[in-house]
Tab-separated table of C-alpha atoms in Angstrom:
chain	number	residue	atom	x	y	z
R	6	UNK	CA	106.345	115.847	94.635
R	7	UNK	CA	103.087	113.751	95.328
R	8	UNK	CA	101.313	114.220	98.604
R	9	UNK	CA	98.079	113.786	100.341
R	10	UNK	CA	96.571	115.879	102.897
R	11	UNK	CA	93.939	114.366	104.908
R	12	UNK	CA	92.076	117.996	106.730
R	13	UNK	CA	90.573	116.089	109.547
R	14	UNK	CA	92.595	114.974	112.654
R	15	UNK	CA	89.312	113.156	113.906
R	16	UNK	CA	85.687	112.490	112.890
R	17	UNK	CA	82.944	111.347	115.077
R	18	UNK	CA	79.992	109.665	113.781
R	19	UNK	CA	76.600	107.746	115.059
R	20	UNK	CA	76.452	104.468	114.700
R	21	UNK	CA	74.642	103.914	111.515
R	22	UNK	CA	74.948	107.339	110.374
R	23	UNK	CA	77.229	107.604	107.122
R	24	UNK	CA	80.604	108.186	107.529
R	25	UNK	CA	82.979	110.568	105.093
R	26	UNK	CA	86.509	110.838	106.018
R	27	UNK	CA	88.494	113.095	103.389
R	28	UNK	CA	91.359	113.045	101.533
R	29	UNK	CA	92.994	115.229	98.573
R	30	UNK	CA	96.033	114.823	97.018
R	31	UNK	CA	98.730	116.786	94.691
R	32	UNK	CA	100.571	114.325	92.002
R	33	UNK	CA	102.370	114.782	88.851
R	34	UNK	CA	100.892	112.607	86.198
R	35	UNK	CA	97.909	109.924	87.130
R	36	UNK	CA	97.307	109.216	90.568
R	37	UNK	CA	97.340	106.122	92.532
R	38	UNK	CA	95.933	106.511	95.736
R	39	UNK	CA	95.298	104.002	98.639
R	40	UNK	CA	93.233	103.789	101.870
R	41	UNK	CA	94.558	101.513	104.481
R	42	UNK	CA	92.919	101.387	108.397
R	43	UNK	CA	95.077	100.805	111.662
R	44	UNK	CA	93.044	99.226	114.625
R	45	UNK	CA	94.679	99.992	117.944
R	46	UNK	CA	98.302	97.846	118.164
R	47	UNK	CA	97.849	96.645	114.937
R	48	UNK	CA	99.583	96.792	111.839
R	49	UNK	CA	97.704	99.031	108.477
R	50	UNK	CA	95.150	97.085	106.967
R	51	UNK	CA	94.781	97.685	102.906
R	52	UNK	CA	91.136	98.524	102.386
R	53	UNK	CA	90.899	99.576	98.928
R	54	UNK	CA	92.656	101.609	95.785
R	55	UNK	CA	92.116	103.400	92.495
R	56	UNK	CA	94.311	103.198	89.653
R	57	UNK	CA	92.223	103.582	86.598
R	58	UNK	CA	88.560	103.187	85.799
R	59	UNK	CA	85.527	104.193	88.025
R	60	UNK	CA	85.701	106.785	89.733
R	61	UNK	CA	83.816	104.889	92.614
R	62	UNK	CA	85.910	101.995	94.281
R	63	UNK	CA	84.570	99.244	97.079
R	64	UNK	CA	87.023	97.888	99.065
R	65	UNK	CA	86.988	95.469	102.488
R	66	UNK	CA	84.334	95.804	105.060
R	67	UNK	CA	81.387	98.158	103.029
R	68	UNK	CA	83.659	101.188	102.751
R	69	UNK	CA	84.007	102.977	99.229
R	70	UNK	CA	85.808	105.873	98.105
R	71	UNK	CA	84.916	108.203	95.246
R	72	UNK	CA	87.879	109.461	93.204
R	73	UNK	CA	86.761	113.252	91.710
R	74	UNK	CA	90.171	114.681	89.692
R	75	UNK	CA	88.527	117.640	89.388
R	76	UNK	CA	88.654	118.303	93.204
R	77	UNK	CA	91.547	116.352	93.359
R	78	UNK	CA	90.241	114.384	96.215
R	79	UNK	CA	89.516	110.539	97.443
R	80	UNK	CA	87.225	110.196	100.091
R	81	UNK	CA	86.802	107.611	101.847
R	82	UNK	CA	82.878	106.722	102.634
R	83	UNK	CA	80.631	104.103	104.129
R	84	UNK	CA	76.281	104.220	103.952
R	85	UNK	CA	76.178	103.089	107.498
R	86	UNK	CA	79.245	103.185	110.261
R	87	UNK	CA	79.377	100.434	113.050
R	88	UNK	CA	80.993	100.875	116.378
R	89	UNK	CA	83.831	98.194	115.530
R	90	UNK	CA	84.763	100.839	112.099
R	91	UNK	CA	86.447	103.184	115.024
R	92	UNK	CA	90.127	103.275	113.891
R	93	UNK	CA	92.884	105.401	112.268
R	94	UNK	CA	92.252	105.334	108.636
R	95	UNK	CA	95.523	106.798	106.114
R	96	UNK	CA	94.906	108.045	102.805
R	97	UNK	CA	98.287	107.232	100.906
R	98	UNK	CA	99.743	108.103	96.720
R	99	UNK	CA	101.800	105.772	95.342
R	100	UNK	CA	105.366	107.634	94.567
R	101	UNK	CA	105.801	108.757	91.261
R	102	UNK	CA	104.827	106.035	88.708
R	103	UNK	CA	108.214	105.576	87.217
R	104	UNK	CA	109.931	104.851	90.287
R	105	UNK	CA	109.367	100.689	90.279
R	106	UNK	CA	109.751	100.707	94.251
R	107	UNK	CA	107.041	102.725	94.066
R	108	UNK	CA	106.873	103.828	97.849
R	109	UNK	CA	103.831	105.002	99.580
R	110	UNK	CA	103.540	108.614	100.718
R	111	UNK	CA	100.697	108.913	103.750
R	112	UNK	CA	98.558	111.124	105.219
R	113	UNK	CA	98.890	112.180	108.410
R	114	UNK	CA	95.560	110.016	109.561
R	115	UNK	CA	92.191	110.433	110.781
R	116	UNK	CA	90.471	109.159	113.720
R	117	UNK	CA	86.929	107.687	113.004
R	118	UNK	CA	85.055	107.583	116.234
R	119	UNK	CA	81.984	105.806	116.121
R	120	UNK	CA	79.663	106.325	119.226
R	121	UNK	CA	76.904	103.429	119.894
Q	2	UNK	CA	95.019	84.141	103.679
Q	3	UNK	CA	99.252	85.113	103.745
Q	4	UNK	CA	100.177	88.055	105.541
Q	5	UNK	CA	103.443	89.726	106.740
Q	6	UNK	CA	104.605	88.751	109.521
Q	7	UNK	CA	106.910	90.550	112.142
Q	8	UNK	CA	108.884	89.822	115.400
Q	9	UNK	CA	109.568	90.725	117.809
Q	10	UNK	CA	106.311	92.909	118.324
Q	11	UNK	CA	108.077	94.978	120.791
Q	12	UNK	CA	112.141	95.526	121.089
Q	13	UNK	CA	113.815	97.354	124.029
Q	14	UNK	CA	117.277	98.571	123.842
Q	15	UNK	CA	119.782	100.881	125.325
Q	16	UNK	CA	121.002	104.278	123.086
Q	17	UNK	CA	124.226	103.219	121.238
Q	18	UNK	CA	123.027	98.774	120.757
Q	19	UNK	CA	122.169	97.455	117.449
Q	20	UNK	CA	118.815	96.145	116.958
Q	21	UNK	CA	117.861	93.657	114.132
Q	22	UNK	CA	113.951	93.550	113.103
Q	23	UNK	CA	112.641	90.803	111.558
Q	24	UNK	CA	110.178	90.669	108.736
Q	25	UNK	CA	108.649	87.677	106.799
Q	26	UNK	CA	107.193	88.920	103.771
Q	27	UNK	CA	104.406	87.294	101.810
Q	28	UNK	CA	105.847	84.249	100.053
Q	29	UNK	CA	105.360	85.464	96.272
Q	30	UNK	CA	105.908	88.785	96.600
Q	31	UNK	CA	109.039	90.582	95.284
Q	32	UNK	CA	109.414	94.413	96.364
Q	33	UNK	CA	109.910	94.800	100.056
Q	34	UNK	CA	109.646	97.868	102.145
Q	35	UNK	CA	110.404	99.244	105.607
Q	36	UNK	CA	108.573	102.400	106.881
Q	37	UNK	CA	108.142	103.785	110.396
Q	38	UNK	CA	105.567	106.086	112.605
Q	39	UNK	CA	106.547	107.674	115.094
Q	40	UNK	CA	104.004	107.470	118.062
Q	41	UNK	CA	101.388	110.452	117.123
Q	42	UNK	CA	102.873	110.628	113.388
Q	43	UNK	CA	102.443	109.819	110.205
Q	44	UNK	CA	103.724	106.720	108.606
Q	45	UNK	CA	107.049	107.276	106.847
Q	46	UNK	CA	108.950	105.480	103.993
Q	47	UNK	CA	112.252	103.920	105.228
Q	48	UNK	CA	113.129	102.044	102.125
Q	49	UNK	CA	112.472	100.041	99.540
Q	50	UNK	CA	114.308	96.806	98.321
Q	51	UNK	CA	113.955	94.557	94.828
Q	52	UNK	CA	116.274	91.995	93.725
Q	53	UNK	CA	118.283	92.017	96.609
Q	54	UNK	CA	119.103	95.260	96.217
Q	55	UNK	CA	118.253	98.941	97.544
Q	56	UNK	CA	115.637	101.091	94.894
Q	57	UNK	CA	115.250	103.843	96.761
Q	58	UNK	CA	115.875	105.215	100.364
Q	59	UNK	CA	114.889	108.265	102.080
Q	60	UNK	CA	116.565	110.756	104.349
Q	61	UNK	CA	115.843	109.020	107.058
Q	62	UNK	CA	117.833	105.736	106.497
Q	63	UNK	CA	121.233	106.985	107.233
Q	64	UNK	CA	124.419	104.732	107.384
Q	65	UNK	CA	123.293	103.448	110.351
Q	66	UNK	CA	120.492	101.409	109.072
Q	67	UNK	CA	120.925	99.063	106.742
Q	68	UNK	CA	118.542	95.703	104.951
Q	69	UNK	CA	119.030	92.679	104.230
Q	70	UNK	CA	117.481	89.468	102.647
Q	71	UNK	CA	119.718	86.640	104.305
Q	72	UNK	CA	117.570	83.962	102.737
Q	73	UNK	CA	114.679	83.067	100.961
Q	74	UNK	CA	111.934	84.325	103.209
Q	75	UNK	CA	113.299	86.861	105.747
Q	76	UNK	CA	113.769	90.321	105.140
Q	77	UNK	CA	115.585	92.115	108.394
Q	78	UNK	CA	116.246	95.870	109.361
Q	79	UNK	CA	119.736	96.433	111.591
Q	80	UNK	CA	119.631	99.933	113.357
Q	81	UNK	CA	123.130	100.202	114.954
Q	82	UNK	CA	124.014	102.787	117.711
Q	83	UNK	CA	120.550	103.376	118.303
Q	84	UNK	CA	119.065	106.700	119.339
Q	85	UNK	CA	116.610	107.777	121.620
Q	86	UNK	CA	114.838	109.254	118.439
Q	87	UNK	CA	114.865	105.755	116.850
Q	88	UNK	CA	112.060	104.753	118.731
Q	89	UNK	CA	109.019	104.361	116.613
Q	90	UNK	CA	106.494	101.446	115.409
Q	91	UNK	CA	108.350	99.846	112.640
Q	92	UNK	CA	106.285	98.273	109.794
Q	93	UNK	CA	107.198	96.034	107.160
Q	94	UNK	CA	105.279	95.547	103.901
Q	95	UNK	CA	105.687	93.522	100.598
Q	96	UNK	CA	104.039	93.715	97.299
Q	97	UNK	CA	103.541	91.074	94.495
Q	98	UNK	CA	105.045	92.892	91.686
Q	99	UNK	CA	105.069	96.189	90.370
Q	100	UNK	CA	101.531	96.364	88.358
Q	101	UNK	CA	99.601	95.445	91.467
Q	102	UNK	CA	100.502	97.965	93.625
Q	103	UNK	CA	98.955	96.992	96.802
Q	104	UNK	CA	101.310	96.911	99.588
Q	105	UNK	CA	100.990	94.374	102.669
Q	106	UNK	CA	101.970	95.218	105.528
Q	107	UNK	CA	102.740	93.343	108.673
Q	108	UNK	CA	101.792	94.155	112.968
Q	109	UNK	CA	104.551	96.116	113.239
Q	110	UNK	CA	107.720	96.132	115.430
Q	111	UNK	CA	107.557	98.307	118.709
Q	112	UNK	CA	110.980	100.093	118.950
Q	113	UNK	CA	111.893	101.529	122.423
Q	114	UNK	CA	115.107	103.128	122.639
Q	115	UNK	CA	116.338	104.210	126.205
């Protein structure tokens, strides 16, 4: 069955420090993995996703993640982390590829604090 | 830019009532989905819905819950005989078509169940 596993409950950063939040997953055939943020009260917010091609993928608001199959991991990464990036961020795998709902299967979160 | 929308943002009931959430997807899209998160939790699959019928389901949607698309734009959850363990932030989210894969989701629907 696909999963993700995101190791860090919470990360705390200085502003304009870089920020790394982790993720690694466990799939049966070719990934397809997500990152989505949740701002206090609000709904998730799709920042970015890898299906196929570079390994590196920019998304929404300067973050990137790096997609490394041989660590089976997608972290999630920004050069320089603003106060306003503190959220909950989810690392999420598509279901299995066949399945044309093709439901999302979460993390269970990470809390990015970044302190002024 | 189109986004989900939800309402209401934050529904009160009493164990045992029904409760109908609300959820306009994005106009184009055709694959609609329901998930929930309990407070402190993960965000978990509900169910998924395409041509105005159930694809998939999980545990978790029992014969209590059930979806429905009554027209061309909403896309509603009915909980009925609600449980104190129903309570939960309930999130709607649409996508396109299958090759994009990006899901949308909307604010959310606050479920309190007393």
């Amino acid at each position: 069955a696909q999963s993700v596993a995101q190791p860090e409950d919470q990360v705390n950063v200085a502003e304009g420090n870089p920020l790394t939040v982790k993720c690694t997953y466990s799939v049966s055939g070719n990934p397809y993995l997500f990152w989505y943020v949740q701002y206090p009260n609000r709904g998730l917010q799709f920042l970015l996703k890898y299906i196929t091609g570079d390994n590196l993928v920019k998304g929404s608001y300067g973050f990137e993640a790096e997609f490394n199959k041989s660590q089976t991991s997608f972290h999630l990464k920004k050069p320089s982390a603003l106060v306003s990036d503190s959220a909950l961020y989810f690392c999420a795998v598509r279901d299995s590829p066949y399945n044309q709902g093709g439901k999302l299967i979460f993390g269970q979160g990470t809390e990015l604090s970044v302190k002024p | 830019e189109p986004e989900v929308t939800q309402t209401p943002s934050h529904q009160v009931t009493q164990m045992g009532q029904e409760v109908i959430l609300r959820c306009v997807p994005i106009s184009n899209h055709l694959y609609f989905y329901w998930y929930r998160q309990i407070l402190g939790q993960k965000v978990e699959f509900l169910v998924s819905f395409y041509n105005n019928e159930i694809s998939e389901k999980s545990e978790i949607f029992d014969d209590r819950f059930s979806v429905e698309r009554p027209d061309g734009s909403n896309f509603t959850l009915k909980i009925r005989s609600t449980k104190l363990e129903d309570s939960a932030m309930y999130f709607c989210a649409s996508k396109e078509r299958v090759s994009t894969d990006t899901q949308y989701f909307g604010p959310g629907t606050r479920l309190t169940v007393l």
